XYZ file of C-alpha atoms in Angstrom:
559
model
C 0.000 0.000 0.000
C 2.583 2.513 1.094
C 5.103 1.457 -1.565
C 2.869 2.199 -4.566
C 1.928 5.611 -3.153
C 5.597 6.362 -2.472
C 6.564 5.258 -5.998
C 3.868 7.396 -7.588
C 4.863 10.378 -5.440
C 8.501 9.882 -6.445
C 7.558 9.850 -10.153
C 5.616 13.090 -9.760
C 8.500 14.773 -7.949
C 10.979 13.528 -10.565
C 8.866 14.810 -13.462
C 8.401 18.137 -11.723
C 12.125 18.427 -11.032
C 13.188 17.453 -14.562
C 10.723 19.632 -16.446
C 10.435 22.519 -14.029
C 6.695 21.937 -13.856
C 4.348 19.045 -13.109
C 4.755 16.845 -16.193
C 2.327 14.050 -16.903
C 3.360 10.422 -17.210
C 3.239 9.872 -21.002
C 2.788 6.114 -20.548
C -0.734 6.812 -19.244
C -3.786 8.457 -20.822
C -4.327 12.122 -19.961
C -6.001 12.939 -16.680
C -5.568 11.577 -13.185
C -5.588 7.806 -13.281
C -7.268 5.612 -10.687
C -4.893 3.162 -9.020
C -6.401 -0.289 -8.501
C -4.502 -0.620 -5.237
C -5.986 2.678 -4.000
C -9.491 1.437 -4.843
C -8.856 -1.702 -2.786
C -7.538 0.365 0.128
C -10.525 2.706 0.082
C -13.014 -0.171 -0.097
C -11.364 -1.573 3.021
C -11.453 1.812 4.785
C -15.135 2.303 3.898
C -16.252 -1.188 4.870
C -19.949 -1.136 5.763
C -20.668 2.256 4.153
C -23.008 2.260 1.169
C -21.496 4.247 -1.761
C -24.383 6.714 -2.089
C -23.950 10.306 -3.252
C -25.333 11.724 -0.022
C -22.805 9.728 2.014
C -19.750 11.257 0.308
C -18.813 13.449 3.280
C -19.277 10.510 5.644
C -16.891 8.541 3.438
C -14.261 11.280 3.564
C -14.600 11.373 7.352
C -14.066 7.613 7.592
C -10.887 7.811 5.539
C -9.434 10.788 7.401
C -10.353 9.325 10.801
C -8.326 6.206 10.015
C -5.233 7.547 8.253
C -5.223 11.200 9.333
C -5.612 12.851 5.916
C -7.044 12.426 2.408
C -4.531 11.220 -0.149
C -5.062 12.302 -3.745
C -5.127 8.724 -5.011
C -7.697 7.836 -2.348
C -9.949 10.685 -3.509
C -9.691 9.372 -7.061
C -10.648 5.947 -5.761
C -13.641 7.404 -3.896
C -14.797 8.975 -7.164
C -14.513 5.600 -8.871
C -16.422 3.779 -6.120
C -19.163 6.423 -5.803
C -19.460 6.851 -9.598
C -18.737 10.585 -9.352
C -16.335 12.785 -11.231
C -12.948 13.263 -9.575
C -13.460 17.017 -9.752
C -16.648 16.725 -7.715
C -14.985 14.665 -4.988
C -11.992 17.009 -4.821
C -14.163 20.114 -4.645
C -16.217 18.670 -1.766
C -13.112 17.569 0.128
C -11.432 20.941 -0.297
C -14.530 22.907 0.762
C -14.472 21.774 4.403
C -11.778 22.950 6.806
C -11.402 19.657 8.665
C -10.330 17.649 5.634
C -6.605 17.577 4.811
C -5.999 16.781 1.131
C -2.456 15.604 0.428
C -1.309 15.634 -3.190
C 1.514 13.495 -4.539
C 4.134 16.227 -4.174
C 3.107 17.053 -0.599
C 3.916 15.589 2.780
C 1.041 14.531 5.047
C 0.291 16.679 8.100
C 1.542 15.623 11.537
C -0.540 12.874 13.109
C -1.999 15.145 15.807
C -3.697 18.521 15.338
C -4.108 20.972 18.212
C -6.922 23.366 17.326
C -6.859 26.565 19.391
C -9.879 28.849 19.141
C -8.958 32.465 18.405
C -12.469 33.944 18.163
C -13.510 36.879 20.346
C -13.989 35.303 23.791
C -10.820 33.238 23.453
C -8.915 36.222 22.041
C -9.910 38.244 25.117
C -8.693 35.379 27.314
C -5.228 35.225 25.708
C -5.571 32.814 22.765
C -2.990 34.671 20.664
C -0.373 34.392 23.396
C -1.283 30.744 23.936
C -0.769 29.917 20.257
C 2.604 31.696 20.191
C 3.782 29.774 23.257
C 2.532 26.442 21.918
C 4.290 26.842 18.587
C 7.575 27.160 20.458
C 6.861 24.185 22.709
C 5.409 21.412 20.539
C 7.294 19.002 18.310
C 6.311 20.155 14.818
C 7.045 16.732 13.334
C 4.504 15.010 15.571
C 1.832 17.676 15.977
C 0.664 20.951 14.518
C -1.013 23.964 16.072
C -3.912 25.480 14.140
C -5.832 28.663 14.831
C -9.509 27.922 14.338
C -12.828 29.776 14.609
C -15.168 29.332 17.568
C -15.345 25.756 18.895
C -18.282 26.445 21.214
C -16.449 26.457 24.530
C -16.476 30.224 25.105
C -17.393 30.006 28.794
C -14.045 28.321 29.470
C -11.851 30.461 27.223
C -9.251 30.054 25.950
C -10.300 26.666 24.628
C -8.676 24.045 22.429
C -9.345 20.643 20.912
C -6.396 18.250 21.096
C -7.391 15.675 18.539
C -10.921 14.964 19.757
C -10.222 15.862 23.400
C -11.483 19.268 24.507
C -9.308 21.353 26.828
C -11.046 24.121 28.782
C -9.254 27.167 30.241
C -6.350 25.959 28.158
C -2.714 26.532 29.053
C 0.434 25.214 27.424
C 0.853 22.672 30.223
C -2.769 21.466 29.996
C -2.506 20.995 26.250
C 0.834 19.181 26.419
C -0.599 16.892 29.097
C -3.618 16.169 26.866
C -1.308 15.106 24.030
C 0.113 12.479 26.380
C -2.970 11.308 28.280
C -5.306 10.620 25.368
C -6.930 12.526 22.546
C -10.304 10.770 22.344
C -13.423 12.652 23.504
C -14.146 12.734 27.222
C -17.879 12.366 27.784
C -19.631 14.408 30.469
C -22.243 12.857 32.740
C -25.583 13.129 30.992
C -29.137 11.819 31.264
C -29.360 8.617 29.229
C -32.488 6.974 27.871
C -33.103 4.810 30.940
C -33.006 7.814 33.246
C -35.197 9.911 30.931
C -37.806 7.143 30.670
C -37.959 6.849 34.475
C -39.224 10.452 34.624
C -42.002 9.865 32.117
C -39.947 10.650 29.061
C -41.530 9.753 25.714
C -44.961 9.234 27.329
C -46.450 12.007 25.199
C -44.774 10.683 22.063
C -46.103 7.180 22.764
C -49.575 8.697 23.105
C -49.091 10.222 19.652
C -48.229 6.824 18.214
C -51.264 5.312 19.965
C -53.579 7.800 18.237
C -54.469 9.678 21.431
C -53.219 13.067 20.223
C -54.444 15.410 17.513
C -51.818 16.998 15.256
C -53.889 20.154 14.721
C -54.181 20.731 18.457
C -50.430 20.227 18.913
C -49.727 22.861 16.247
C -52.178 25.206 17.991
C -50.339 24.601 21.269
C -47.007 25.488 19.656
C -48.474 28.650 18.170
C -50.134 29.733 21.424
C -46.930 29.115 23.408
C -44.970 31.662 21.378
C -42.151 29.168 20.791
C -39.791 30.478 18.105
C -36.740 29.159 16.305
C -33.697 29.643 18.542
C -31.080 29.159 15.860
C -31.103 32.763 14.725
C -34.153 33.691 12.650
C -36.778 33.385 15.381
C -39.507 32.081 13.061
C -42.652 30.986 14.985
C -42.562 27.200 15.411
C -46.303 26.577 15.064
C -46.487 28.587 11.863
C -43.521 26.687 10.403
C -45.188 23.347 11.186
C -48.392 24.456 9.439
C -46.503 25.590 6.345
C -44.520 22.356 5.946
C -47.557 20.192 6.661
C -49.424 22.086 3.939
C -47.166 20.682 1.204
C -47.811 17.172 -0.164
C -45.681 14.403 1.351
C -43.455 12.607 1.754
C -41.749 15.091 4.089
C -38.451 15.057 5.953
C -37.076 16.749 9.059
C -33.617 18.157 9.725
C -32.068 19.275 12.999
C -29.434 21.963 12.678
C -26.723 21.295 15.260
C -24.064 23.223 13.356
C -23.739 25.757 16.159
C -20.919 27.783 14.609
C -21.979 31.344 15.473
C -19.166 32.994 17.455
C -19.962 32.900 21.169
C -22.701 30.242 20.911
C -22.639 27.024 22.940
C -26.181 26.566 24.283
C -26.984 23.577 22.059
C -23.865 21.793 23.293
C -24.994 22.567 26.851
C -28.362 20.846 26.329
C -26.997 17.871 24.408
C -24.247 17.200 26.940
C -26.811 17.348 29.735
C -30.273 16.204 28.583
C -30.127 15.002 24.958
C -33.496 13.234 25.092
C -35.369 16.500 25.492
C -34.292 17.227 21.912
C -34.942 13.681 20.700
C -38.495 13.562 22.055
C -39.212 17.072 20.801
C -38.014 16.059 17.343
C -40.107 12.880 17.276
C -43.214 14.796 18.381
C -42.616 17.435 15.707
C -41.999 14.805 13.020
C -45.181 12.914 13.961
C -47.243 16.103 13.996
C -46.016 17.350 10.626
C -45.804 13.905 9.020
C -42.056 13.650 8.418
C -40.895 10.149 7.542
C -37.283 10.548 8.685
C -35.130 12.833 10.849
C -31.572 13.889 9.969
C -29.392 15.449 12.670
C -26.539 17.580 11.328
C -23.960 18.022 14.100
C -20.768 20.063 13.924
C -17.480 18.166 13.933
C -16.095 20.492 16.618
C -18.310 18.671 19.167
C -16.793 15.154 19.303
C -18.275 14.387 22.740
C -21.755 15.396 21.570
C -21.391 13.244 18.466
C -20.547 10.217 20.601
C -23.503 10.905 22.948
C -25.850 11.135 19.967
C -24.538 7.894 18.470
C -25.070 6.034 21.743
C -28.528 7.415 22.423
C -29.800 6.929 18.870
C -28.759 3.294 19.207
C -30.650 3.099 22.519
C -33.741 4.629 20.910
C -33.543 2.133 18.055
C -33.292 -0.776 20.476
C -36.258 0.560 22.456
C -38.350 0.738 19.279
C -38.940 4.469 19.624
C -37.593 5.254 16.150
C -39.510 2.530 14.328
C -41.994 4.982 12.796
C -39.494 7.827 12.271
C -35.846 6.743 11.959
C -33.129 9.161 13.072
C -29.869 9.463 11.139
C -26.812 11.372 12.356
C -24.708 13.349 9.900
C -21.408 14.965 10.803
C -20.258 18.382 9.647
C -16.652 19.021 8.672
C -15.836 22.532 9.796
C -17.897 25.021 7.768
C -19.803 27.824 9.514
C -21.862 28.429 6.383
C -23.607 25.089 6.968
C -25.501 26.742 9.804
C -27.582 28.313 7.010
C -30.427 25.859 6.476
C -30.131 25.373 2.722
C -26.327 25.055 2.928
C -26.791 22.436 5.656
C -29.145 20.520 3.373
C -26.591 20.620 0.560
C -24.017 19.211 2.996
C -26.347 16.418 4.142
C -26.717 15.543 0.463
C -22.934 15.137 0.302
C -22.158 18.375 -1.507
C -20.378 21.630 -0.812
C -22.309 23.724 1.682
C -23.420 26.428 -0.729
C -26.627 28.303 0.200
C -29.425 27.901 -2.312
C -31.204 30.684 -4.120
C -34.675 31.221 -2.656
C -37.504 30.731 -3.453
C -38.278 27.892 -3.338
C -37.810 27.621 0.420
C -36.860 24.356 2.065
C -40.356 24.037 3.520
C -41.427 23.249 -0.050
C -38.262 21.944 -1.747
C -35.754 20.896 0.875
C -33.676 17.797 1.561
C -33.633 15.473 -1.473
C -36.213 17.805 -3.058
C -38.876 17.071 -0.422
C -40.735 19.454 1.930
C -38.498 19.756 4.988
C -39.080 20.860 8.565
C -35.872 22.303 9.996
C -35.322 23.153 13.645
C -32.594 24.148 16.057
C -31.626 21.936 19.020
C -32.900 24.306 21.715
C -36.240 24.863 19.988
C -36.926 21.135 19.985
C -35.774 20.782 23.592
C -38.669 22.963 24.819
C -41.385 20.928 23.077
C -41.738 18.117 25.690
C -42.248 20.728 28.439
C -44.761 22.727 26.398
C -46.956 19.739 25.515
C -46.763 18.499 29.117
C -47.568 21.809 30.846
C -49.528 23.646 28.177
C -48.947 26.715 26.027
C -49.621 29.292 28.789
C -46.934 27.738 30.990
C -44.240 28.610 28.457
C -45.725 31.878 27.179
C -45.955 33.348 30.685
C -42.302 32.596 31.442
C -41.251 35.781 29.647
C -41.190 39.252 31.140
C -42.242 42.739 30.086
C -44.553 41.405 27.381
C -42.104 38.866 25.944
C -42.878 35.141 25.583
C -41.020 32.127 26.901
C -37.614 31.176 28.175
C -34.262 31.629 26.435
C -30.901 29.913 26.782
C -28.246 32.609 26.585
C -24.610 31.654 25.937
C -22.731 34.234 28.010
C -18.966 34.770 27.831
C -16.439 37.551 28.056
C -15.760 39.814 31.040
C -18.189 38.334 33.576
C -17.383 36.380 36.734
C -19.620 33.391 36.002
C -19.976 32.773 32.248
C -22.036 29.901 30.878
C -25.530 29.081 29.640
C -28.171 31.094 31.493
C -31.791 30.009 31.111
C -33.784 33.162 31.795
C -37.062 34.817 30.738
C -37.204 36.427 27.313
C -36.989 40.178 27.781
C -34.230 40.033 30.389
C -31.744 42.892 29.944
C -27.954 42.783 29.720
C -27.733 44.557 33.087
C -29.961 41.920 34.700
C -28.134 39.081 33.007
C -24.767 40.295 34.311
C -25.810 41.205 37.849
C -28.379 38.489 38.607
C -27.064 35.501 36.661
C -23.345 36.008 35.969
C -22.054 37.254 39.329
C -21.295 40.719 37.965
C -18.358 41.958 35.942
C -14.869 40.604 36.601
C -13.113 42.721 39.219
C -11.489 45.742 37.610
C -13.694 45.586 34.522
C -16.516 47.990 33.698
C -19.140 47.269 31.045
C -18.195 48.987 27.793
C -20.212 47.091 25.232
C -21.728 43.754 24.296
C -22.605 41.451 21.429
C -26.266 40.345 21.727
C -26.221 37.726 18.968
C -22.686 36.515 18.347
C -20.644 37.679 15.382
C -23.701 38.451 13.258
C -25.656 40.411 15.849
C -23.518 43.550 15.950
C -21.684 45.340 18.770
C -23.603 47.683 21.057
C -22.506 50.217 23.704
C -23.161 49.877 27.428
C -25.801 52.600 27.142
C -28.081 50.031 25.459
C -27.725 47.412 28.184
C -31.258 48.101 29.461
C -32.927 46.977 26.236
C -34.908 43.702 26.547
C -33.096 40.755 24.996
C -35.472 39.257 22.472
C -36.279 39.086 18.777
C -37.240 42.438 17.314
C -35.370 44.592 19.829
C -32.046 45.263 18.144
C -33.114 45.185 14.491
C -33.929 48.902 14.394
C -30.407 49.590 15.674
C -28.679 47.524 12.964
C -28.305 44.223 14.816
C -30.262 41.273 16.197
C -30.257 38.699 18.962
C -29.873 35.733 16.595
C -28.537 32.695 18.418
C -28.606 34.442 21.839
C -24.803 34.509 22.120
C -23.844 37.279 24.556
C -20.221 38.436 24.692
C -19.477 41.081 27.323
C -16.763 43.682 26.665
C -15.096 46.012 29.157
C -13.123 49.256 29.139
C -9.960 47.178 28.711
C -11.059 45.814 25.333
C -10.581 47.424 21.932
C -13.832 47.449 19.989
C -11.840 47.863 16.789
C -9.854 44.698 17.559
C -13.063 42.823 18.319
C -14.695 44.007 15.073
C -11.584 43.092 13.057
C -11.541 39.623 14.637
C -15.183 39.108 13.652
C -14.750 40.288 10.061
C -11.721 38.010 9.701
C -13.967 35.189 10.887
C -16.511 35.973 8.170
C -13.753 36.249 5.557
C -12.507 32.802 6.570
C -15.980 31.259 6.567
C -17.427 32.807 3.402
C -18.346 30.044 0.967
C -17.164 32.281 -1.887
C -20.288 31.777 -3.968
C -21.208 35.455 -4.237
C -18.879 38.389 -4.866
C -20.342 40.844 -2.304
C -19.547 38.453 0.547
C -16.342 36.906 -0.814
C -14.691 40.184 -1.802
C -16.552 42.386 0.658
C -15.225 40.624 3.761
C -11.683 40.799 2.337
C -12.015 44.531 1.654
C -13.521 45.176 5.087
C -10.584 43.521 6.836
C -8.191 45.708 4.849
C -10.116 48.862 5.740
C -10.247 47.975 9.440
C -6.519 47.285 9.595
C -5.666 50.802 8.435
C -4.662 53.315 11.111
C -7.233 55.856 9.908
C -10.678 54.431 9.282
C -12.537 55.496 6.148
C -15.997 55.389 7.730
C -17.760 56.536 4.549
C -16.256 53.746 2.438
C -16.874 51.179 5.189
C -20.518 52.266 5.308
C -20.958 52.050 1.544
C -19.331 48.627 1.358
C -21.449 47.368 4.258
C -24.610 48.510 2.490
C -23.648 46.706 -0.732
C -22.920 43.485 1.183
C -26.210 43.667 3.046
C -28.292 44.360 -0.042
C -26.743 41.936 -2.534
C -25.287 38.901 -0.719
C -27.068 35.601 -1.309
C -27.428 34.514 2.316
C -27.371 35.752 5.881
C -23.599 35.417 6.249
C -22.797 38.152 3.763
C -25.859 40.193 4.695
C -24.870 40.298 8.386
C -21.077 40.184 8.065
C -20.728 43.963 8.318
C -22.912 44.261 11.439
C -19.886 44.411 13.799
C -18.700 47.625 12.118
């Protein structure tokens, strides 16, 4: 196996050296040839995986998980096995940040990758200094240090993933120790199926299966409760269910667990604590709307969550609870854009995560061309409580005229960061003083981000506004995924804004020019000593008006 790859690599290097450019092997037809030995190797690596188009990304994961990277000859073999063009396989593999493609003239990456988050909360906590110190300390032949966008551990910044092992409040010593003690995910204690069933879990869903519930009444309950999508858009759940149910079946359901918005970690909180709240909520929603299958799309940055989901889906299968509506887990590969619902659907179908032009909306033409109900993890997690206690129970949990409860991911300059489950309409001042232990000693509130990278940056003077959908829109921002990052007088707002725009530049899918080029231009403008506020404003307006999806439309909000 290794000898043929080494021989081929040597031929490529020889031809390149002799000709001064990459010269083809004239004994072969033009184009990249498929090695029979590579096909055999890939078939062995993919044992048990059906070669379907929609499973292409799963196949690439299986290969990289086992050998640490994606060799060019292996990608050619995947194309042969899946009956796809080599160009299509290469373009999918190169789209996602977590795949390492190694061409013949290249050396494979070190066997271990240390991913250090350098997004806002981690930057404030010293991520840049941590990376600099690590690069001097680690053995570059055995491991590499990579700066990466938010990995959803903002409450314990700076954070890192050593292989698949998460390291909170990371230091050089902690990370070096993790490289020695094991790099597989460490699972937190969570409520498993047996424990959830002992509390009456799935009783309502079983009553649905037994014909004791009415789907119309359940939709009315969702509408009356005021439950909204918690992934960013805030679309009313009951209304969404009615729309999807109104289109002819068959229908499908997707769960968006690609929680990539900077500063957001509430979905991880729920799944690492009580995953069956989401599972039961999803099964109730699927039964009500008439969805024949559920697909969970979970970000690759959450290895512990992925393992929990695998175990509990297996338990649900064994208990017969997924007999009517099977649940399938799909794994992301490091692409923030896949948090956009149509891009996520493209990724589930095994393609690049490029947002679709709309209309049609996914409620009508979604996954595999079928009407699709899409929900966020937190939204689904409230459903069992709402159907058990009634719509008024949830609606009255809000304050000052707002409906329901919200899970806020809070990080930055507060004493007790973390997920805070509080009434909708709570203010920043209340959140800090009543739920986060106040500001860190020596820090005074200067500003805050109400909705992660996309939600904009607001001054302390606006800290008495109620935190809910519809509050910040008139001021050029929004609450989005409820990711709160607290800034103090010791933080540079310009540095924070530049960090966020660099994040958007890195994560732009590149499909549309306003986003692809606009984020690049914005970074350049922000890095100048004297800001051209007029030009920044004009560029921001163009991006907002003409980008295809929410990434480009909201990318300029921080400035």
